[in-house]
C-alpha positions as protocol buffer text, in pm:
chain_id: "A"
residue {
  index: 1
  type: UNK
  ca { x: 0 y: 0 z: 0 }
}
residue {
  index: 2
  type: UNK
  ca { x: 141 y: 338 z: -101 }
}
residue {
  index: 3
  type: UNK
  ca { x: 65 y: 659 z: 81 }
}
residue {
  index: 4
  type: UNK
  ca { x: 81 y: 1017 z: -41 }
}
residue {
  index: 5
  type: UNK
  ca { x: 383 y: 1217 z: 75 }
}
residue {
  index: 6
  type: UNK
  ca { x: 323 y: 1475 z: 347 }
}
residue {
  index: 7
  type: UNK
  ca { x: 310 y: 1804 z: 155 }
}
residue {
  index: 8
  type: UNK
  ca { x: 225 y: 2158 z: 261 }
}
residue {
  index: 9
  type: UNK
  ca { x: 170 y: 2461 z: 40 }
}
residue {
  index: 10
  type: UNK
  ca { x: 267 y: 2807 z: 166 }
}
residue {
  index: 11
  type: UNK
  ca { x: 121 y: 3095 z: -37 }
}
residue {
  index: 12
  type: UNK
  ca { x: 267 y: 3441 z: -96 }
}
residue {
  index: 13
  type: UNK
  ca { x: 73 y: 3700 z: -299 }
}
residue {
  index: 14
  type: UNK
  ca { x: 197 y: 4001 z: -493 }
}
residue {
  index: 15
  type: UNK
  ca { x: -16 y: 4300 z: -396 }
}
residue {
  index: 16
  type: UNK
  ca { x: 20 y: 4488 z: -727 }
}
residue {
  index: 17
  type: UNK
  ca { x: -71 y: 4218 z: -980 }
}
residue {
  index: 18
  type: UNK
  ca { x: -193 y: 3859 z: -1019 }
}
residue {
  index: 19
  type: UNK
  ca { x: 138 y: 3694 z: -937 }
}
residue {
  index: 20
  type: UNK
  ca { x: 175 y: 3459 z: -644 }
}
residue {
  index: 21
  type: UNK
  ca { x: 445 y: 3225 z: -521 }
}
residue {
  index: 22
  type: UNK
  ca { x: 384 y: 2878 z: -385 }
}
residue {
  index: 23
  type: UNK
  ca { x: 649 y: 2746 z: -151 }
}
residue {
  index: 24
  type: UNK
  ca { x: 585 y: 2372 z: -169 }
}
residue {
  index: 25
  type: UNK
  ca { x: 716 y: 2182 z: 132 }
}
residue {
  index: 26
  type: UNK
  ca { x: 757 y: 1807 z: 140 }
}
residue {
  index: 27
  type: UNK
  ca { x: 861 y: 1555 z: 210 }
}
residue {
  index: 28
  type: UNK
  ca { x: 1046 y: 1676 z: 521 }
}
residue {
  index: 29
  type: UNK
  ca { x: 1297 y: 1957 z: 447 }
}
residue {
  index: 30
  type: UNK
  ca { x: 1254 y: 1955 z: 68 }
}
residue {
  index: 31
  type: UNK
  ca { x: 1110 y: 2273 z: -82 }
}
residue {
  index: 32
  type: UNK
  ca { x: 1013 y: 2390 z: -430 }
}
residue {
  index: 33
  type: UNK
  ca { x: 932 y: 2740 z: -557 }
}
residue {
  index: 34
  type: UNK
  ca { x: 643 y: 2771 z: -800 }
}
residue {
  index: 35
  type: UNK
  ca { x: 534 y: 3094 z: -968 }
}
residue {
  index: 36
  type: UNK
  ca { x: 156 y: 3112 z: -1011 }
}
residue {
  index: 37
  type: UNK
  ca { x: -26 y: 3355 z: -1240 }
}
residue {
  index: 38
  type: UNK
  ca { x: -366 y: 3365 z: -1074 }
}
residue {
  index: 39
  type: UNK
  ca { x: -573 y: 3514 z: -1358 }
}
residue {
  index: 40
  type: UNK
  ca { x: -481 y: 3237 z: -1602 }
}
residue {
  index: 41
  type: UNK
  ca { x: -387 y: 2970 z: -1345 }
}
residue {
  index: 42
  type: UNK
  ca { x: -60 y: 2921 z: -1533 }
}
residue {
  index: 43
  type: UNK
  ca { x: 230 y: 2785 z: -1331 }
}
residue {
  index: 44
  type: UNK
  ca { x: 607 y: 2804 z: -1363 }
}
residue {
  index: 45
  type: UNK
  ca { x: 754 y: 2514 z: -1166 }
}
residue {
  index: 46
  type: UNK
  ca { x: 1092 y: 2625 z: -1035 }
}
residue {
  index: 47
  type: UNK
  ca { x: 1388 y: 2511 z: -833 }
}
residue {
  index: 48
  type: UNK
  ca { x: 1409 y: 2267 z: -543 }
}
residue {
  index: 49
  type: UNK
  ca { x: 1598 y: 2315 z: -219 }
}
residue {
  index: 50
  type: UNK
  ca { x: 1707 y: 2033 z: 13 }
}
residue {
  index: 51
  type: UNK
  ca { x: 1744 y: 2240 z: 330 }
}
residue {
  index: 52
  type: UNK
  ca { x: 1503 y: 2382 z: 585 }
}
residue {
  index: 53
  type: UNK
  ca { x: 1330 y: 2709 z: 494 }
}
residue {
  index: 54
  type: UNK
  ca { x: 1174 y: 2915 z: 772 }
}
residue {
  index: 55
  type: UNK
  ca { x: 845 y: 3006 z: 608 }
}
residue {
  index: 56
  type: UNK
  ca { x: 748 y: 3267 z: 867 }
}
residue {
  index: 57
  type: UNK
  ca { x: 1052 y: 3477 z: 771 }
}
residue {
  index: 58
  type: UNK
  ca { x: 985 y: 3482 z: 394 }
}
residue {
  index: 59
  type: UNK
  ca { x: 828 y: 3761 z: 189 }
}
residue {
  index: 60
  type: UNK
  ca { x: 734 y: 3839 z: -172 }
}
residue {
  index: 61
  type: UNK
  ca { x: 779 y: 4185 z: -324 }
}
residue {
  index: 62
  type: UNK
  ca { x: 460 y: 4376 z: -419 }
}
residue {
  index: 63
  type: UNK
  ca { x: 528 y: 4317 z: -791 }
}
residue {
  index: 64
  type: UNK
  ca { x: 607 y: 3948 z: -735 }
}
residue {
  index: 65
  type: UNK
  ca { x: 951 y: 3974 z: -895 }
}
residue {
  index: 66
  type: UNK
  ca { x: 1167 y: 3912 z: -586 }
}
residue {
  index: 67
  type: UNK
  ca { x: 1148 y: 3670 z: -295 }
}
residue {
  index: 68
  type: UNK
  ca { x: 1320 y: 3675 z: 44 }
}
residue {
  index: 69
  type: UNK
  ca { x: 1372 y: 3350 z: 234 }
}
residue {
  index: 70
  type: UNK
  ca { x: 1566 y: 3235 z: 539 }
}
residue {
  index: 71
  type: UNK
  ca { x: 1725 y: 2890 z: 537 }
}
residue {
  index: 72
  type: UNK
  ca { x: 1937 y: 2657 z: 745 }
}
residue {
  index: 73
  type: UNK
  ca { x: 2197 y: 2419 z: 604 }
}
residue {
  index: 74
  type: UNK
  ca { x: 2405 y: 2374 z: 921 }
}
residue {
  index: 75
  type: UNK
  ca { x: 2740 y: 2439 z: 752 }
}
residue {
  index: 76
  type: UNK
  ca { x: 2857 y: 2663 z: 1033 }
}
residue {
  index: 77
  type: UNK
  ca { x: 3223 y: 2678 z: 929 }
}
residue {
  index: 78
  type: UNK
  ca { x: 3153 y: 2805 z: 578 }
}
residue {
  index: 79
  type: UNK
  ca { x: 3121 y: 3168 z: 469 }
}
residue {
  index: 80
  type: UNK
  ca { x: 2742 y: 3142 z: 478 }
}
residue {
  index: 81
  type: UNK
  ca { x: 2765 y: 3060 z: 853 }
}
residue {
  index: 82
  type: UNK
  ca { x: 2512 y: 2776 z: 836 }
}
residue {
  index: 83
  type: UNK
  ca { x: 2199 y: 2992 z: 836 }
}
residue {
  index: 84
  type: UNK
  ca { x: 2140 y: 3281 z: 601 }
}
residue {
  index: 85
  type: UNK
  ca { x: 1889 y: 3507 z: 429 }
}
residue {
  index: 86
  type: UNK
  ca { x: 1860 y: 3511 z: 51 }
}
residue {
  index: 87
  type: UNK
  ca { x: 1709 y: 3747 z: -203 }
}
residue {
  index: 88
  type: UNK
  ca { x: 1612 y: 3561 z: -521 }
}
residue {
  index: 89
  type: UNK
  ca { x: 1391 y: 3589 z: -827 }
}
residue {
  index: 90
  type: UNK
  ca { x: 1100 y: 3341 z: -822 }
}
residue {
  index: 91
  type: UNK
  ca { x: 1056 y: 3068 z: -916 }
}
residue {
  index: 92
  type: UNK
  ca { x: 1427 y: 3025 z: -837 }
}
residue {
  index: 93
  type: UNK
  ca { x: 1616 y: 2992 z: -508 }
}
residue {
  index: 94
  type: UNK
  ca { x: 1947 y: 3099 z: -662 }
}
residue {
  index: 95
  type: UNK
  ca { x: 2073 y: 3397 z: -465 }
}
residue {
  index: 96
  type: UNK
  ca { x: 2101 y: 3748 z: -602 }
}
residue {
  index: 97
  type: UNK
  ca { x: 2211 y: 3852 z: -253 }
}
residue {
  index: 98
  type: UNK
  ca { x: 2306 y: 3637 z: 47 }
}
residue {
  index: 99
  type: UNK
  ca { x: 2330 y: 3757 z: 406 }
}
residue {
  index: 100
  type: UNK
  ca { x: 2498 y: 3518 z: 655 }
}
residue {
  index: 101
  type: UNK
  ca { x: 2320 y: 3502 z: 990 }
}
residue {
  index: 102
  type: UNK
  ca { x: 2505 y: 3235 z: 1189 }
}
residue {
  index: 103
  type: UNK
  ca { x: 2205 y: 3124 z: 1396 }
}
residue {
  index: 104
  type: UNK
  ca { x: 1831 y: 3064 z: 1363 }
}
residue {
  index: 105
  type: UNK
  ca { x: 1738 y: 3338 z: 1609 }
}
residue {
  index: 106
  type: UNK
  ca { x: 1737 y: 3612 z: 1347 }
}
residue {
  index: 107
  type: UNK
  ca { x: 1725 y: 3615 z: 970 }
}
residue {
  index: 108
  type: UNK
  ca { x: 1462 y: 3668 z: 708 }
}
residue {
  index: 109
  type: UNK
  ca { x: 1335 y: 4000 z: 585 }
}
residue {
  index: 110
  type: UNK
  ca { x: 1054 y: 4207 z: 440 }
}
residue {
  index: 111
  type: UNK
  ca { x: 994 y: 4429 z: 142 }
}
residue {
  index: 112
  type: UNK
  ca { x: 906 y: 4793 z: 195 }
}
residue {
  index: 113
  type: UNK
  ca { x: 832 y: 4826 z: -177 }
}
residue {
  index: 114
  type: UNK
  ca { x: 957 y: 4679 z: -504 }
}
residue {
  index: 115
  type: UNK
  ca { x: 1301 y: 4829 z: -463 }
}
residue {
  index: 116
  type: UNK
  ca { x: 1365 y: 4850 z: -88 }
}
residue {
  index: 117
  type: UNK
  ca { x: 1388 y: 4559 z: 154 }
}
residue {
  index: 118
  type: UNK
  ca { x: 1489 y: 4513 z: 517 }
}
residue {
  index: 119
  type: UNK
  ca { x: 1729 y: 4230 z: 606 }
}
residue {
  index: 120
  type: UNK
  ca { x: 1944 y: 4185 z: 915 }
}
residue {
  index: 121
  type: UNK
  ca { x: 2258 y: 3971 z: 927 }
}
residue {
  index: 122
  type: UNK
  ca { x: 2604 y: 4027 z: 784 }
}
residue {
  index: 123
  type: UNK
  ca { x: 2702 y: 4207 z: 465 }
}
residue {
  index: 124
  type: UNK
  ca { x: 2589 y: 4073 z: 129 }
}
residue {
  index: 125
  type: UNK
  ca { x: 2837 y: 3814 z: 1 }
}
residue {
  index: 126
  type: UNK
  ca { x: 2715 y: 3815 z: -361 }
}
residue {
  index: 127
  type: UNK
  ca { x: 2592 y: 4160 z: -465 }
}
residue {
  index: 128
  type: UNK
  ca { x: 2398 y: 4073 z: -782 }
}
residue {
  index: 129
  type: UNK
  ca { x: 2071 y: 4240 z: -683 }
}
residue {
  index: 130
  type: UNK
  ca { x: 2104 y: 4531 z: -924 }
}
residue {
  index: 131
  type: UNK
  ca { x: 1847 y: 4805 z: -865 }
}
residue {
  index: 132
  type: UNK
  ca { x: 1754 y: 4675 z: -519 }
}
residue {
  index: 133
  type: UNK
  ca { x: 1832 y: 4866 z: -198 }
}
residue {
  index: 134
  type: UNK
  ca { x: 1889 y: 4706 z: 141 }
}
residue {
  index: 135
  type: UNK
  ca { x: 1766 y: 4891 z: 452 }
}
residue {
  index: 136
  type: UNK
  ca { x: 1843 y: 4849 z: 822 }
}
residue {
  index: 137
  type: UNK
  ca { x: 1620 y: 4889 z: 1128 }
}
residue {
  index: 138
  type: UNK
  ca { x: 1750 y: 5125 z: 1395 }
}
residue {
  index: 139
  type: UNK
  ca { x: 1599 y: 5331 z: 1673 }
}
residue {
  index: 140
  type: UNK
  ca { x: 1375 y: 5604 z: 1526 }
}
residue {
  index: 141
  type: UNK
  ca { x: 1515 y: 5955 z: 1537 }
}
residue {
  index: 142
  type: UNK
  ca { x: 1377 y: 6300 z: 1469 }
}
residue {
  index: 143
  type: UNK
  ca { x: 1537 y: 6291 z: 1124 }
}
residue {
  index: 144
  type: UNK
  ca { x: 1420 y: 5934 z: 1062 }
}
residue {
  index: 145
  type: UNK
  ca { x: 1091 y: 5859 z: 1244 }
}
residue {
  index: 146
  type: UNK
  ca { x: 1049 y: 5529 z: 1059 }
}
residue {
  index: 147
  type: UNK
  ca { x: 1374 y: 5390 z: 1200 }
}
residue {
  index: 148
  type: UNK
  ca { x: 1482 y: 5264 z: 858 }
}
residue {
  index: 149
  type: UNK
  ca { x: 1827 y: 5359 z: 733 }
}
residue {
  index: 150
  type: UNK
  ca { x: 2030 y: 5294 z: 418 }
}
residue {
  index: 151
  type: UNK
  ca { x: 2355 y: 5095 z: 421 }
}
residue {
  index: 152
  type: UNK
  ca { x: 2554 y: 5420 z: 450 }
}
residue {
  index: 153
  type: UNK
  ca { x: 2361 y: 5528 z: 760 }
}
residue {
  index: 154
  type: UNK
  ca { x: 2132 y: 5784 z: 599 }
}
residue {
  index: 155
  type: UNK
  ca { x: 1756 y: 5798 z: 671 }
}
residue {
  index: 156
  type: UNK
  ca { x: 1555 y: 5601 z: 415 }
}
residue {
  index: 157
  type: UNK
  ca { x: 1304 y: 5830 z: 249 }
}
residue {
  index: 158
  type: UNK
  ca { x: 1032 y: 5577 z: 177 }
}
residue {
  index: 159
  type: UNK
  ca { x: 727 y: 5704 z: 365 }
}
residue {
  index: 160
  type: UNK
  ca { x: 528 y: 5575 z: 661 }
}
residue {
  index: 161
  type: UNK
  ca { x: 310 y: 5322 z: 474 }
}
residue {
  index: 162
  type: UNK
  ca { x: 606 y: 5147 z: 316 }
}
residue {
  index: 163
  type: UNK
  ca { x: 793 y: 5147 z: 644 }
}
residue {
  index: 164
  type: UNK
  ca { x: 495 y: 4984 z: 814 }
}
residue {
  index: 165
  type: UNK
  ca { x: 487 y: 4716 z: 546 }
}
residue {
  index: 166
  type: UNK
  ca { x: 840 y: 4621 z: 646 }
}
residue {
  index: 167
  type: UNK
  ca { x: 765 y: 4662 z: 1016 }
}
residue {
  index: 168
  type: UNK
  ca { x: 914 y: 4433 z: 1278 }
}
residue {
  index: 169
  type: UNK
  ca { x: 682 y: 4175 z: 1433 }
}
residue {
  index: 170
  type: UNK
  ca { x: 403 y: 4202 z: 1175 }
}
residue {
  index: 171
  type: UNK
  ca { x: 283 y: 3932 z: 936 }
}
residue {
  index: 172
  type: UNK
  ca { x: 405 y: 4008 z: 582 }
}
residue {
  index: 173
  type: UNK
  ca { x: 132 y: 4154 z: 363 }
}
residue {
  index: 174
  type: UNK
  ca { x: 216 y: 3893 z: 101 }
}
residue {
  index: 175
  type: UNK
  ca { x: 96 y: 3623 z: 343 }
}
residue {
  index: 176
  type: UNK
  ca { x: -248 y: 3778 z: 400 }
}
residue {
  index: 177
  type: UNK
  ca { x: -334 y: 3948 z: 69 }
}
residue {
  index: 178
  type: UNK
  ca { x: -603 y: 3749 z: -119 }
}
residue {
  index: 179
  type: UNK
  ca { x: -568 y: 3459 z: 123 }
}
residue {
  index: 180
  type: UNK
  ca { x: -942 y: 3452 z: 187 }
}
residue {
  index: 181
  type: UNK
  ca { x: -996 y: 3367 z: -183 }
}
residue {
  index: 182
  type: UNK
  ca { x: -787 y: 3049 z: -171 }
}
residue {
  index: 183
  type: UNK
  ca { x: -722 y: 2747 z: 45 }
}
residue {
  index: 184
  type: UNK
  ca { x: -481 y: 2455 z: 62 }
}
residue {
  index: 185
  type: UNK
  ca { x: -527 y: 2102 z: 185 }
}
residue {
  index: 186
  type: UNK
  ca { x: -204 y: 1905 z: 187 }
}
residue {
  index: 187
  type: UNK
  ca { x: -57 y: 1943 z: -160 }
}
residue {
  index: 188
  type: UNK
  ca { x: -381 y: 2063 z: -321 }
}
residue {
  index: 189
  type: UNK
  ca { x: -455 y: 2424 z: -411 }
}
residue {
  index: 190
  type: UNK
  ca { x: -818 y: 2541 z: -409 }
}
residue {
  index: 191
  type: UNK
  ca { x: -1011 y: 2853 z: -505 }
}
residue {
  index: 192
  type: UNK
  ca { x: -1300 y: 2949 z: -280 }
}
residue {
  index: 193
  type: UNK
  ca { x: -1622 y: 2990 z: -481 }
}
residue {
  index: 194
  type: UNK
  ca { x: -1909 y: 3084 z: -258 }
}
residue {
  index: 195
  type: UNK
  ca { x: -1937 y: 2795 z: -17 }
}
residue {
  index: 196
  type: UNK
  ca { x: -1763 y: 2557 z: -253 }
}
residue {
  index: 197
  type: UNK
  ca { x: -1397 y: 2472 z: -310 }
}
residue {
  index: 198
  type: UNK
  ca { x: -1270 y: 2454 z: -669 }
}
residue {
  index: 199
  type: UNK
  ca { x: -952 y: 2251 z: -720 }
}
residue {
  index: 200
  type: UNK
  ca { x: -695 y: 2455 z: -911 }
}
residue {
  index: 201
  type: UNK
  ca { x: -402 y: 2214 z: -905 }
}
residue {
  index: 202
  type: UNK
  ca { x: -280 y: 1910 z: -716 }
}
residue {
  index: 203
  type: UNK
  ca { x: 93 y: 1948 z: -639 }
}
residue {
  index: 204
  type: UNK
  ca { x: 120 y: 1644 z: -415 }
}
residue {
  index: 205
  type: UNK
  ca { x: 329 y: 1428 z: -644 }
}
residue {
  index: 206
  type: UNK
  ca { x: 635 y: 1606 z: -780 }
}
residue {
  index: 207
  type: UNK
  ca { x: 976 y: 1460 z: -853 }
}
residue {
  index: 208
  type: UNK
  ca { x: 1298 y: 1643 z: -766 }
}
residue {
  index: 209
  type: UNK
  ca { x: 1483 y: 1776 z: -1070 }
}
residue {
  index: 210
  type: UNK
  ca { x: 1797 y: 1982 z: -1111 }
}
residue {
  index: 211
  type: UNK
  ca { x: 1728 y: 2327 z: -1253 }
}
residue {
  index: 212
  type: UNK
  ca { x: 1950 y: 2626 z: -1319 }
}
residue {
  index: 213
  type: UNK
  ca { x: 1821 y: 2981 z: -1282 }
}
residue {
  index: 214
  type: UNK
  ca { x: 1850 y: 3183 z: -1604 }
}
residue {
  index: 215
  type: UNK
  ca { x: 2014 y: 3464 z: -1407 }
}
residue {
  index: 216
  type: UNK
  ca { x: 2267 y: 3235 z: -1234 }
}
residue {
  index: 217
  type: UNK
  ca { x: 2593 y: 3428 z: -1196 }
}
residue {
  index: 218
  type: UNK
  ca { x: 2806 y: 3121 z: -1119 }
}
residue {
  index: 219
  type: UNK
  ca { x: 3043 y: 2950 z: -1360 }
}
residue {
  index: 220
  type: UNK
  ca { x: 2870 y: 2639 z: -1495 }
}
residue {
  index: 221
  type: UNK
  ca { x: 3197 y: 2449 z: -1472 }
}
residue {
  index: 222
  type: UNK
  ca { x: 3234 y: 2512 z: -1100 }
}
residue {
  index: 223
  type: UNK
  ca { x: 2889 y: 2552 z: -948 }
}
residue {
  index: 224
  type: UNK
  ca { x: 2888 y: 2525 z: -568 }
}
residue {
  index: 225
  type: UNK
  ca { x: 2612 y: 2340 z: -387 }
}
residue {
  index: 226
  type: UNK
  ca { x: 2336 y: 2556 z: -243 }
}
residue {
  index: 227
  type: UNK
  ca { x: 2111 y: 2844 z: -350 }
}
C-alpha cells in the first residue's frame, strides 16, 4: 500500500498584480518554488531546495519579482555561517544577494516596496541584486521617524506606509493578501467559490529535478552546492 507524501503549500501574494508564489514543502525539508499567475492559473515550476526554509521569515515583493527567504543548512564553518537570508527571483532559489546570519534566532526580511527591503545579518556576500536597496532597522530619530536607514547610515526616504509594510513583528502583507480567496489542503490548491472549493491544481506528487536559474551568476563548470 502506497501513501501520499506529506506536503504543505505556503502561499505568498503580490499586492500589485496577479502573481503569487507557492512554496511547496515536502517531504520533510525539501522545498520547491512555483510561480503562479492567478488570472490564467498558469504555473512556472521552479527550483528545489534540500534544506530547511523558515516560512514565517519569507516575503514576496509587491510586484512578485523578488522573494526573500531564510534557510538553514548547518554548515557553520563556511562563509554562509550555516543559516542565512537570501534574495532571489522566483521561481528560483538561486541567490542574487546572500546575508549570513550564523544562527536561527534572526534572519529573514521584508519588502518595503519593489526596490527596498529590510534584512538583518552580515554584509551581502554576492551583490547581484542590481536596482535593489537594502535597509536596516534602527531606533527612530527625529530625522528618521520610521527607523529605517540605508547601508551608509542615511535615513531612508520611503514614507510611513512602506515602512509599516516592512515593520518588525508584523505578518508580511504577502501572506495575507487574497488569502481569503484560496485554500490549501495538503498538496492541493483550491479557489473558494461561494461555499464551494474549486480545485486549481494538485501538487502532491512532484519529482525532484535539477534546474538552473537563467540569471545564475556562477560558472557552470564550478557551481557550488546551495542556492
